[in-house]
Amino acid sequence: MKRMKLLNNFIAVFVLLIVTLLIVPLGTQVLDFMFILNLALSLIILLTTMYIKEPLEFSIFPSLLLITTLFRLGLNVSSTRSILTREGYAGEVIATFGHFVIQDNVAVGLVVFLIIVLVQFIVITKGAERVAEVSARFTLDAMPGKQMAIDADLSSGLIDEAQARERRSKIQREADFFGSMDGASKFVKGDAIISIVVTFVNLIGGLVVGLLNGQGDIGTIVSIYSTSTVGDGLMSQIPALLISVATGMIVTRSASDGDLNTDVIKQFTSQPLVLVIAGAALPLLCLIGFPVPQVLLLSALLLVGGTLLLRKSRAAVAALDQGPPVTEEVTSEVSFYKNLDNVYGLLNVDPIGVEVGYSLLPLVDQSSGGNFLDRIVMLRKQFADEMGMVIPSVRLKDSSQLNPNQYEIKLKGERVAVGEVLIDHYLALAPADGPDNIEGIETVEPAFGMPAKWISEDKKLRAEVAGYVLIDPTSVIITHLSELIRKHAWELLTRQEVKRILDNLKKTNDTIVDDTIPSSVSLNELHKVLRGLLREDIPIGDMETILETLSDYAPSVKDSDMLTEYVRQALRRTITRRFSEAGQMKVLSVDGGLENLILNNVKKLDGGAYLSLEPNTIQKIIAATTDKLTQMKKLVQTPIILTSPVVRVYFKKLLDQFYPDVTVLSFNDIDSNVQIQSLGMIEI
């Protein structure tokens, strides 16, 4: 525990050490080690920015930029003190760099130094500063569009509240990160300016000190102090150049919840391969004369630490990948199907199946980073909360008969929908009141049939700023699957599933189950009622109310349609909540004469009743309904038709042949506290 506390406070101690560099003189060997540490740290930061997948993996970069800049400034002060007080000697690193670059030619050394400084200051730093500024502004402008996309996923059930909260937090941290980078890039710019000033101070101050101390003739003094000055400047500017390049790489990418000490340790150790590469590269510095002990010490620490972390991460991955023992492979298809049980296995039909082309395999393969199965799990939870029914297992498989970018959704072995997604694109829905000026591949959103377009990754930021709603390929498939399951839920509800629902209810209220099933109503009749509710998008989660209602009416009512109507009336609060908005419900009414016409043509039999109308009459009713629905869709998104209780079931069955998705409610289905607004009357 003490070791962990010390490790967690390492960065704070390191910053205090940097401050002491400005005050306390350092020995040349310590100064050599500090210069090598500065170079190694800059190399690790650069490599880390090249290996991370998204900016939040290195969210401490703005603060780290300040720390490394302060570290270089502290080394500049210490090396300047050493150059001026030790007759131009500031350690082997500076001396080696000075002799290696200058090659006994002061002019060449100064020119090389100035070129490096100008490249960093004018090219890299200036570009990174501009990109950081633009990215910060664009990120803030895009926040409303991202929030709308999260709210859309939450309302459609693709994510839960916790996931929505996490995504909102990530958006906020992205804005904080780019705002920090906009300011932090100024540190690099200031560092480049101060390096030029320090170089001239070292050179001019060294000449003055050398002349006053009588170190030799003017040529000797110029040679000594120019060599140490250029070496010091290069040892400061090369790490600064690496940091500037890292800034340019990460500047367009967002921030973390942890403190700086924890994030530095976690995020550096999360990329062990970077430590290994940096440790292997450092010994090459010995070839140009760097002090061997300091280089090899730091290289060994990086190699050992990186190797241990790499082995640990590989062991963890291997443990996750290790599955149950593989059964013996069947070598003969003929011998396999000699067993009748294996033949009967071919008769099983999957309730829900999703087949994908080979280009979409990364979306559904967890080993490739796909989260499709996790999304299905969350869809199952959402559907159970909302509709009171558990979605059966979804079988995933690839299909060579589909196009590479196609997917196919099957219910009970038969195709019900086919769609196409582009794995490296986003489905963009244009804003309702804004211009549609983003280039892309025109398409139609498969779940709701809205016009959309596929846009590439490089246009994502522009589209978000313009107010587009962007949907990733996995969400497109999940949304399509969700809508199809909702539409066909009544088909997916089996008697076995009804039995499971009753068994689950028995855990909390076994009395109502035992008193109703099968004494008042059979499992078959209950199955029919529940399917009738789901067919009209009414949740069946309140099983206690459903069973109590059936227990009251089933002994005297034998028609399952009428039983369903009584259950609907008992669930009026649920129906009202589902189809009303802000305490209001906009509907189309049915004329009393039309209702009487329907009632007069209802034929009752022992097992139920059916509607018997002339074809011409049916045509007139549908034509009148079509006209009113067309007018209503201009005002509301989901049309609702309101009828009297005795007519509702027959009118709904009549419309199902032409408009299966239209909601038909009766007055008894609606709670009394809802304000009903009629937008028209269906009459013939």
XYZ file of C-alpha atoms in Angstrom:
684
model
C 0.000 0.000 0.000
C 2.852 2.408 0.855
C 4.518 1.616 -2.444
C 1.281 2.322 -4.341
C 0.809 5.638 -2.506
C 4.358 6.652 -3.394
C 3.787 5.618 -7.018
C 0.527 7.563 -7.219
C 2.328 10.711 -6.066
C 5.286 10.266 -8.394
C 4.165 13.007 -10.813
C 3.741 15.517 -8.002
C 7.252 14.702 -6.760
C 8.576 14.951 -10.314
C 7.095 18.437 -10.754
C 8.716 19.542 -7.488
C 12.025 18.151 -8.778
C 11.635 20.210 -11.944
C 11.189 23.351 -9.858
C 14.392 22.562 -7.978
C 16.255 22.442 -11.302
C 15.694 26.192 -11.535
C 17.451 26.756 -8.192
C 19.787 23.914 -7.194
C 22.968 23.315 -9.273
C 23.256 19.763 -10.628
C 26.300 17.649 -11.201
C 27.203 16.863 -14.776
C 26.376 13.139 -14.423
C 22.918 13.914 -13.024
C 22.451 16.486 -15.764
C 23.387 13.858 -18.366
C 20.776 11.499 -16.971
C 18.152 14.239 -16.973
C 18.825 15.053 -20.634
C 18.544 11.383 -21.598
C 15.335 11.092 -19.520
C 13.930 14.145 -21.311
C 14.687 12.592 -24.703
C 13.246 9.195 -23.702
C 10.088 10.783 -22.270
C 9.516 12.759 -25.481
C 9.992 9.603 -27.559
C 7.472 7.670 -25.444
C 4.908 10.468 -25.734
C 5.301 10.569 -29.514
C 4.957 6.787 -29.860
C 1.944 6.753 -27.533
C 0.107 9.278 -29.703
C 0.758 6.991 -32.669
C -0.593 3.849 -30.973
C -3.724 5.110 -29.225
C -7.074 4.561 -30.932
C -8.884 7.644 -29.629
C -7.845 10.837 -27.805
C -9.372 9.874 -24.460
C -6.793 7.095 -24.146
C -4.196 9.851 -23.663
C -6.352 12.513 -22.074
C -3.564 13.813 -19.804
C -1.657 15.097 -22.857
C -2.387 18.850 -22.283
C -1.121 18.664 -18.696
C 1.781 16.480 -19.781
C 2.641 19.096 -22.378
C 3.023 21.689 -19.615
C 5.123 19.337 -17.466
C 7.541 18.445 -20.285
C 7.859 22.110 -21.279
C 8.657 23.033 -17.677
C 11.137 20.146 -17.518
C 12.997 21.409 -20.604
C 13.069 24.947 -19.222
C 14.506 23.641 -15.937
C 17.195 21.728 -17.840
C 17.969 24.862 -19.875
C 18.536 26.856 -16.680
C 20.694 24.104 -15.144
C 22.751 23.615 -18.298
C 23.208 27.387 -18.707
C 24.434 27.603 -15.106
C 26.849 24.738 -15.735
C 28.124 26.199 -19.032
C 28.850 29.601 -17.491
C 30.347 28.299 -14.226
C 32.332 25.291 -15.494
C 34.138 26.901 -18.408
C 31.693 25.651 -21.054
C 31.341 22.074 -19.752
C 27.789 20.872 -18.956
C 28.161 17.125 -19.181
C 28.987 14.488 -21.764
C 25.585 14.613 -23.465
C 25.868 18.291 -24.401
C 29.534 17.952 -25.316
C 28.853 14.891 -27.492
C 25.914 16.540 -29.227
C 27.920 19.724 -29.785
C 30.955 17.968 -31.323
C 28.767 15.548 -33.322
C 26.686 18.297 -34.924
C 29.267 21.077 -35.281
C 32.095 18.860 -36.618
C 34.595 21.618 -35.655
C 32.577 24.180 -37.640
C 30.687 26.702 -35.488
C 28.721 28.174 -38.396
C 27.370 24.767 -39.426
C 26.246 24.009 -35.883
C 24.420 27.291 -35.487
C 22.724 26.901 -38.871
C 21.528 23.359 -38.034
C 20.231 24.548 -34.675
C 18.372 27.485 -36.202
C 16.828 25.251 -38.893
C 15.476 22.838 -36.286
C 14.079 25.710 -34.192
C 12.455 27.368 -37.207
C 10.959 24.071 -38.443
C 9.420 23.484 -35.047
C 8.266 27.089 -34.557
C 6.956 27.925 -38.031
C 5.802 24.566 -39.389
C 4.807 22.117 -36.665
C 3.941 24.375 -33.731
C 2.085 26.913 -35.856
C 0.039 24.175 -37.573
C -0.748 22.355 -34.315
C -1.836 25.629 -32.706
C -4.208 26.396 -35.586
C -5.690 22.889 -35.677
C -6.220 22.962 -31.896
C -8.058 26.261 -32.158
C -10.326 25.070 -34.982
C -10.965 21.699 -33.327
C -11.977 23.375 -30.070
C -14.498 25.570 -31.879
C -15.899 22.732 -34.002
C -16.214 20.431 -30.992
C -18.245 23.002 -29.087
C -20.442 23.650 -32.134
C -21.059 19.914 -32.607
C -22.180 19.252 -29.018
C -25.933 19.907 -29.635
C -25.989 17.460 -32.581
C -24.229 14.763 -30.545
C -26.661 15.270 -27.673
C -29.592 14.831 -30.082
C -28.105 11.573 -31.380
C -27.763 10.265 -27.805
C -31.364 11.229 -26.985
C -32.535 9.495 -30.176
C -30.710 6.261 -29.248
C -32.086 6.445 -25.699
C -35.671 6.971 -26.820
C -35.440 4.131 -29.357
C -34.123 1.732 -26.712
C -30.710 1.185 -28.283
C -28.996 2.379 -25.092
C -30.046 2.655 -21.466
C -29.819 5.649 -19.137
C -26.380 4.659 -17.827
C -24.950 4.413 -21.345
C -26.545 7.747 -22.280
C -25.015 9.352 -19.191
C -21.613 7.913 -20.099
C -21.841 9.230 -23.666
C -22.871 12.696 -22.483
C -19.919 12.699 -20.098
C -17.627 11.713 -22.949
C -18.898 14.605 -25.093
C -18.248 17.027 -22.231
C -14.758 15.611 -21.707
C -14.026 15.938 -25.425
C -14.947 19.626 -25.274
C -12.741 20.081 -22.193
C -9.864 18.287 -23.891
C -9.878 20.353 -27.073
C -10.293 23.551 -25.081
C -7.235 22.575 -23.030
C -5.283 21.711 -26.173
C -6.089 25.117 -27.658
C -4.311 26.741 -24.720
C -1.628 24.091 -24.202
C -0.342 24.469 -27.776
C 0.811 27.978 -26.752
C 3.332 26.339 -24.399
C 5.121 24.732 -27.351
C 5.210 28.044 -29.178
C 6.649 29.837 -26.153
C 9.190 27.053 -25.638
C 10.523 27.523 -29.177
C 10.924 31.266 -28.612
C 12.691 30.922 -25.270
C 15.116 28.334 -26.700
C 16.421 30.942 -29.160
C 16.819 33.451 -26.325
C 18.649 30.924 -24.105
C 20.982 30.006 -26.974
C 22.049 33.613 -27.502
C 22.435 34.076 -23.725
C 24.680 31.003 -23.534
C 26.777 32.091 -26.496
C 27.164 35.774 -25.630
C 27.376 35.159 -21.885
C 29.938 32.406 -22.429
C 32.130 34.667 -24.554
C 32.005 37.362 -21.875
C 32.754 34.921 -19.049
C 35.564 33.289 -21.052
C 37.231 36.604 -21.772
C 36.922 37.770 -18.169
C 38.311 34.469 -16.839
C 41.134 34.416 -19.393
C 40.383 30.924 -20.716
C 42.488 31.544 -23.807
C 42.418 33.448 -27.049
C 39.186 34.521 -28.684
C 39.165 31.535 -31.104
C 39.448 29.016 -28.293
C 36.713 30.705 -26.269
C 34.371 30.834 -29.294
C 35.005 27.120 -30.016
C 34.346 26.066 -26.395
C 31.157 28.028 -25.825
C 29.692 27.576 -29.327
C 30.079 23.813 -29.007
C 28.380 23.693 -25.601
C 25.706 26.205 -26.665
C 24.711 24.306 -29.797
C 24.795 20.985 -27.939
C 22.588 22.403 -25.185
C 20.197 23.932 -27.709
C 19.860 20.692 -29.686
C 19.337 18.584 -26.546
C 16.493 20.954 -25.694
C 14.973 21.327 -29.147
C 14.973 17.712 -30.355
C 12.695 16.566 -27.463
C 10.638 19.722 -28.013
C 10.342 18.796 -31.692
C 9.090 15.305 -30.770
C 6.504 16.819 -28.416
C 5.396 19.251 -31.142
C 4.870 16.358 -33.561
C 2.899 14.480 -30.893
C 0.777 17.596 -30.369
C -0.043 17.719 -34.060
C -1.024 14.028 -34.040
C -3.359 14.167 -31.070
C -4.767 17.663 -31.385
C -7.804 16.644 -33.407
C -8.865 14.023 -31.080
C -10.919 14.055 -25.647
C -10.483 13.755 -21.533
C -10.626 11.499 -18.435
C -12.374 11.194 -15.097
C -9.283 10.282 -13.035
C -6.628 12.589 -11.547
C -3.404 13.276 -13.411
C -1.170 10.915 -11.380
C -3.519 7.964 -11.833
C -4.081 8.676 -15.527
C -0.355 8.988 -16.326
C 0.427 5.629 -14.700
C -2.600 3.880 -16.174
C -2.286 5.250 -19.679
C 1.480 4.785 -19.987
C 1.308 1.192 -18.731
C -1.665 0.468 -21.002
C 0.712 0.560 -24.013
C 3.602 -1.748 -22.981
C 4.792 -2.117 -26.574
C 5.657 1.591 -26.568
C 7.956 1.111 -23.570
C 9.662 -1.838 -25.259
C 10.254 0.090 -28.510
C 11.591 3.127 -26.635
C 13.865 0.944 -24.489
C 15.218 -0.831 -27.571
C 15.864 2.455 -29.382
C 17.754 4.210 -26.593
C 20.989 2.081 -26.736
C 21.523 3.323 -30.292
C 22.490 6.660 -28.742
C 25.674 5.029 -27.422
C 26.874 4.701 -31.034
C 27.300 8.490 -31.239
C 29.050 8.818 -27.899
C 26.283 9.070 -25.321
C 27.368 7.964 -21.819
C 26.789 4.233 -21.718
C 25.772 3.725 -18.046
C 22.927 6.241 -18.057
C 21.598 5.116 -21.456
C 21.719 1.396 -20.636
C 20.160 1.961 -17.197
C 17.152 3.777 -18.609
C 16.908 1.352 -21.564
C 16.954 -1.668 -19.243
C 14.229 -0.177 -17.047
C 12.000 0.450 -20.057
C 12.617 -2.987 -21.590
C 12.018 -4.894 -18.359
C 8.931 -2.907 -17.440
C 7.468 -3.074 -20.955
C 8.154 -6.811 -21.270
C 6.517 -7.617 -17.926
C 3.460 -5.535 -18.789
C 3.284 -7.094 -22.261
C 3.349 -10.629 -20.847
C 0.672 -9.715 -18.339
C -1.640 -8.273 -20.991
C -1.132 -11.291 -23.284
C -1.868 -13.665 -20.415
C -5.102 -11.792 -19.693
C -6.138 -11.950 -23.359
C -5.342 -15.672 -23.510
C -7.432 -16.306 -20.404
C -10.397 -14.508 -21.988
C -10.031 -16.312 -25.285
C -9.816 -19.744 -23.668
C -13.185 -21.371 -24.157
C -14.685 -24.741 -23.289
C -12.917 -27.826 -24.606
C -13.597 -28.520 -28.252
C -15.530 -31.692 -28.926
C -14.161 -34.283 -31.268
C -14.712 -33.281 -34.881
C -17.108 -35.400 -36.844
C -15.170 -36.747 -39.790
C -18.007 -38.399 -41.636
C -21.260 -36.636 -42.441
C -22.928 -39.966 -43.174
C -22.016 -41.460 -39.806
C -23.139 -38.261 -38.055
C -26.647 -38.416 -39.506
C -27.024 -42.120 -38.758
C -28.059 -40.910 -35.336
C -31.755 -39.954 -35.598
C -31.351 -37.313 -32.877
C -28.971 -35.429 -35.163
C -31.504 -35.550 -37.988
C -34.232 -34.184 -35.714
C -31.842 -31.334 -34.908
C -32.294 -30.130 -38.483
C -35.987 -29.521 -37.813
C -35.342 -26.805 -35.244
C -36.196 -23.324 -36.508
C -34.531 -20.268 -34.986
C -37.100 -17.672 -33.824
C -34.874 -14.790 -34.927
C -31.863 -14.928 -37.216
C -29.476 -12.317 -38.584
C -27.220 -13.177 -41.500
C -24.493 -10.801 -42.723
C -22.177 -10.493 -45.698
C -18.464 -10.999 -45.146
C -17.700 -7.255 -45.020
C -19.961 -6.910 -41.951
C -18.302 -9.693 -39.958
C -16.227 -7.222 -37.847
C -19.507 -5.758 -36.562
C -20.796 -9.067 -35.157
C -17.477 -10.750 -34.252
C -16.551 -9.956 -30.649
C -12.953 -11.046 -31.201
C -12.663 -8.289 -33.825
C -14.046 -5.655 -31.477
C -17.682 -5.880 -32.596
C -20.329 -5.133 -29.944
C -23.374 -6.482 -31.797
C -24.077 -9.192 -29.207
C -23.846 -6.676 -26.370
C -26.296 -4.418 -28.189
C -28.736 -7.336 -28.554
C -28.479 -7.987 -24.806
C -29.382 -4.359 -24.083
C -32.195 -4.543 -26.667
C -33.581 -7.609 -24.866
C -33.500 -5.725 -21.538
C -35.149 -2.659 -23.055
C -37.894 -4.725 -24.736
C -38.605 -6.643 -21.521
C -38.959 -3.379 -19.568
C -41.163 -1.811 -22.207
C -43.340 -4.670 -23.493
C -43.168 -7.267 -20.711
C -41.839 -9.953 -23.053
C -38.379 -11.470 -23.355
C -36.944 -11.570 -26.874
C -35.787 -15.089 -27.791
C -32.173 -15.778 -28.699
C -30.885 -14.289 -31.951
C -28.827 -16.560 -34.173
C -25.962 -14.822 -36.005
C -24.225 -16.278 -39.033
C -22.423 -15.169 -42.156
C -23.877 -15.862 -45.580
C -22.056 -16.195 -48.883
C -25.356 -15.637 -50.714
C -25.556 -12.014 -49.565
C -23.628 -9.086 -50.981
C -20.620 -8.116 -48.840
C -22.395 -5.119 -47.261
C -25.850 -6.719 -46.939
C -27.589 -8.148 -43.896
C -30.746 -10.260 -43.712
C -33.212 -10.588 -40.839
C -35.215 -13.807 -40.548
C -38.157 -14.743 -38.342
C -38.777 -18.454 -37.884
C -36.445 -19.263 -40.750
C -38.030 -16.934 -43.311
C -36.681 -13.634 -44.562
C -38.608 -10.556 -43.411
C -36.130 -7.800 -44.285
C -32.872 -7.131 -46.110
C -30.690 -4.069 -45.606
C -27.297 -2.734 -46.556
C -24.773 -0.791 -44.474
C -21.278 0.563 -45.136
C -18.983 -0.449 -42.322
C -16.646 2.557 -42.584
C -19.407 5.167 -42.966
C -22.154 6.826 -40.912
C -25.844 6.981 -41.811
C -26.691 10.686 -41.784
C -30.221 12.011 -41.315
C -30.508 15.617 -42.472
C -31.910 18.215 -40.035
C -35.585 18.988 -40.544
C -35.112 22.751 -40.785
C -31.567 22.952 -42.159
C -29.785 22.604 -45.489
C -28.826 19.175 -46.799
C -25.392 20.081 -48.132
C -23.181 17.195 -46.991
C -22.028 14.935 -49.817
C -22.698 11.232 -49.446
C -24.271 8.113 -50.919
C -28.047 8.497 -51.071
C -30.021 5.749 -49.328
C -33.109 5.093 -47.199
C -33.028 4.444 -43.457
C -34.218 0.799 -43.288
C -36.262 0.858 -40.062
C -38.500 3.880 -40.737
C -37.979 4.515 -44.461
C -36.604 8.042 -44.016
C -34.298 9.500 -46.701
C -30.674 9.447 -45.604
C -27.147 9.217 -46.931
C -23.944 7.390 -46.077
C -21.078 9.754 -45.292
C -17.425 8.907 -44.738
C -15.475 9.415 -41.518
C -13.764 12.598 -42.743
C -17.154 14.345 -43.117
C -18.393 13.351 -39.641
C -17.382 16.572 -37.887
C -18.911 18.798 -40.565
C -22.164 16.823 -40.470
C -22.421 17.064 -36.671
C -21.853 20.817 -36.789
C -24.553 21.112 -39.478
C -27.072 19.345 -37.204
C -27.194 15.923 -38.892
C -28.080 12.887 -36.789
C -25.326 10.314 -37.361
C -25.909 6.601 -36.814
C -23.126 4.021 -36.885
C -23.612 0.788 -38.930
C -24.213 -1.409 -35.867
C -26.949 0.925 -34.605
C -28.592 0.892 -38.035
C -28.913 -2.908 -37.949
C -29.990 -2.968 -34.285
C -32.664 -0.312 -34.894
C -33.989 -2.235 -37.905
C -34.028 -5.466 -35.892
C -35.750 -3.723 -32.969
C -38.582 -2.398 -35.128
C -39.140 -5.764 -36.785
C -39.235 -7.535 -33.419
C -41.727 -4.967 -32.152
C -43.901 -5.465 -35.224
C -43.800 -9.285 -35.041
C -43.644 -9.724 -31.265
C -47.027 -11.445 -31.247
C -45.625 -14.151 -33.554
C -42.572 -14.652 -31.350
C -44.654 -15.170 -28.196
C -44.906 -18.946 -27.857
C -46.897 -20.938 -25.325
C -43.611 -21.999 -23.779
C -42.745 -18.335 -23.240
C -46.191 -17.720 -21.702
C -45.499 -20.601 -19.305
C -42.176 -18.970 -18.338
C -43.922 -15.644 -17.719
C -46.453 -17.375 -15.447
C -43.684 -19.207 -13.591
C -41.947 -15.899 -13.014
C -45.176 -14.346 -11.716
C -45.637 -17.254 -9.324
C -42.518 -16.128 -7.458
C -44.359 -13.005 -6.289
C -48.081 -13.878 -6.631
C -48.767 -17.573 -6.986
C -52.387 -17.150 -5.870
C -53.583 -15.295 -8.975
C -51.859 -17.804 -11.258
C -53.230 -20.877 -9.502
C -56.762 -19.439 -9.295
C -56.899 -18.419 -12.961
C -54.884 -21.030 -14.893
C -56.416 -23.380 -15.925
C -59.616 -23.173 -13.859
C -60.898 -19.877 -15.350
C -58.937 -19.652 -18.573
C -56.754 -22.155 -20.355
C -53.153 -21.529 -21.300
C -54.266 -21.546 -24.936
C -56.834 -18.749 -24.350
C -54.303 -16.705 -22.374
C -51.845 -17.131 -25.242
C -54.418 -15.790 -27.722
C -55.188 -12.751 -25.532
C -51.510 -11.878 -25.045
C -50.816 -12.220 -28.767
C -53.787 -9.944 -29.486
C -52.350 -7.292 -27.182
C -48.840 -7.498 -28.634
C -50.215 -7.397 -32.159
C -51.515 -3.899 -31.432
C -48.327 -2.834 -29.622
C -49.758 -3.010 -26.101
C -47.370 -4.157 -23.316
C -48.155 -7.330 -21.403
C -45.934 -6.590 -18.408
C -48.853 -6.146 -15.974
C -49.743 -9.848 -15.876
C -51.552 -9.558 -12.541
C -54.118 -7.165 -14.009
C -54.454 -9.314 -17.129
C -55.079 -12.497 -15.130
C -57.500 -10.784 -12.736
C -59.535 -9.436 -15.659
C -59.610 -12.812 -17.380
C -60.613 -14.449 -14.111
C -63.613 -12.091 -13.919
C -64.862 -12.391 -17.516
C -63.616 -15.728 -18.881
C -66.321 -17.883 -17.217
C -69.088 -16.047 -19.142
C -67.238 -14.819 -22.289
C -65.883 -17.455 -24.636
C -64.801 -15.165 -27.490
C -61.043 -14.472 -27.209
C -61.455 -11.168 -29.086
C -63.980 -9.938 -26.527
C -61.755 -11.118 -23.675
C -58.934 -9.110 -25.211
C -61.199 -6.031 -25.285
C -61.950 -6.389 -21.576
C -58.242 -6.730 -20.833
C -57.543 -3.607 -22.911
C -60.023 -1.673 -20.797
C -58.258 -2.837 -17.628
C -54.936 -1.662 -19.101
C -56.281 1.769 -20.049
C -53.562 3.622 -18.119
C -50.838 1.704 -19.953
C -52.513 2.281 -23.339
C -53.030 5.970 -22.585
C -49.395 6.458 -21.605
C -48.239 4.688 -24.734
C -50.333 6.588 -27.278
C -50.841 10.023 -25.711
C -48.418 12.919 -25.642
C -48.303 15.598 -22.948
C -51.773 14.642 -21.711
C -53.311 15.000 -25.172
C -54.381 12.597 -27.878
C -55.147 13.674 -31.449
C -57.484 11.217 -33.179
C -59.782 10.548 -36.090
C -63.364 9.748 -35.084
C -65.705 7.266 -36.770
C -69.135 8.483 -37.790
C -72.078 6.978 -35.880
C -73.786 5.891 -39.086
C -70.668 3.997 -40.161
C -70.466 2.310 -36.755
C -74.113 1.201 -37.039
C -73.411 -0.145 -40.522
C -70.537 -2.225 -39.150
C -72.548 -3.525 -36.182
C -75.474 -4.527 -38.403
C -73.147 -6.691 -40.501
C -71.454 -8.573 -37.660
C -72.150 -12.310 -37.871
C -71.905 -14.175 -34.588
C -71.032 -17.839 -34.291
C -70.451 -20.159 -31.353
C -66.689 -19.642 -31.433
C -66.729 -15.902 -32.083
C -67.911 -13.267 -34.570
C -66.815 -11.834 -37.905
C -67.675 -8.838 -40.121
C -69.561 -9.498 -43.352
C -69.718 -6.481 -45.711
C -70.203 -6.106 -49.425
C -66.963 -5.418 -51.393
C -68.304 -2.052 -52.582
C -69.015 -0.990 -49.008
C -65.555 -2.064 -47.878
C -64.043 -0.080 -50.742
C -65.941 3.066 -49.697
C -64.867 2.685 -46.050
C -61.205 2.240 -46.990
C -61.318 5.172 -49.433
C -62.789 7.463 -46.778
C -60.257 6.260 -44.201
C -57.358 6.732 -46.626
C -58.380 10.302 -47.328
C -58.572 11.197 -43.627
C -55.313 9.406 -42.765
C -53.501 11.314 -45.508
C -54.724 14.606 -44.056
C -53.907 13.568 -40.503
C -50.314 12.528 -41.286
C -49.591 16.148 -42.180
C -50.350 17.095 -38.565
C -49.235 14.118 -36.476
C -46.642 11.389 -36.948
C -48.722 8.442 -35.670
C -52.414 8.468 -36.699
C -54.945 7.153 -34.170
C -58.574 6.232 -34.944
C -61.094 6.362 -32.091
C -64.285 4.240 -32.125
C -66.927 3.006 -29.711
C -65.972 -0.128 -27.692
C -68.342 -2.509 -29.499
C -67.055 -1.523 -32.968
C -63.298 -1.270 -32.328
C -62.303 -4.892 -32.841
C -64.253 -5.259 -36.108
C -63.048 -1.938 -37.531
C -59.455 -2.854 -36.654
C -59.730 -6.218 -38.411
C -61.146 -4.472 -41.471
C -58.247 -1.961 -41.591
C -55.571 -4.608 -40.972
C -55.960 -5.808 -44.554
C -54.920 -2.365 -45.835
C -53.286 -0.406 -42.955
C -51.915 -2.900 -40.405
C -49.850 -0.234 -38.603
C -52.731 2.164 -37.863
C -53.711 2.331 -34.186
C -57.405 1.878 -33.450
C -58.584 2.642 -29.905
C -61.960 2.681 -28.199
C -63.225 5.180 -25.647
C -62.811 2.542 -22.938
C -59.100 2.195 -23.813
C -58.353 5.793 -22.818
C -57.985 7.173 -19.312
C -60.440 9.915 -18.341
C -57.751 12.517 -17.576
C -56.562 12.693 -21.202
C -57.708 15.516 -23.456
C -58.964 14.119 -26.778
C -58.799 16.309 -29.886
C -60.604 15.102 -33.002
C -58.896 16.075 -36.271
C -61.594 14.664 -38.518
C -64.461 12.234 -38.996
C -64.456 9.053 -41.086
C -67.823 8.746 -42.810
C -69.343 7.423 -46.023
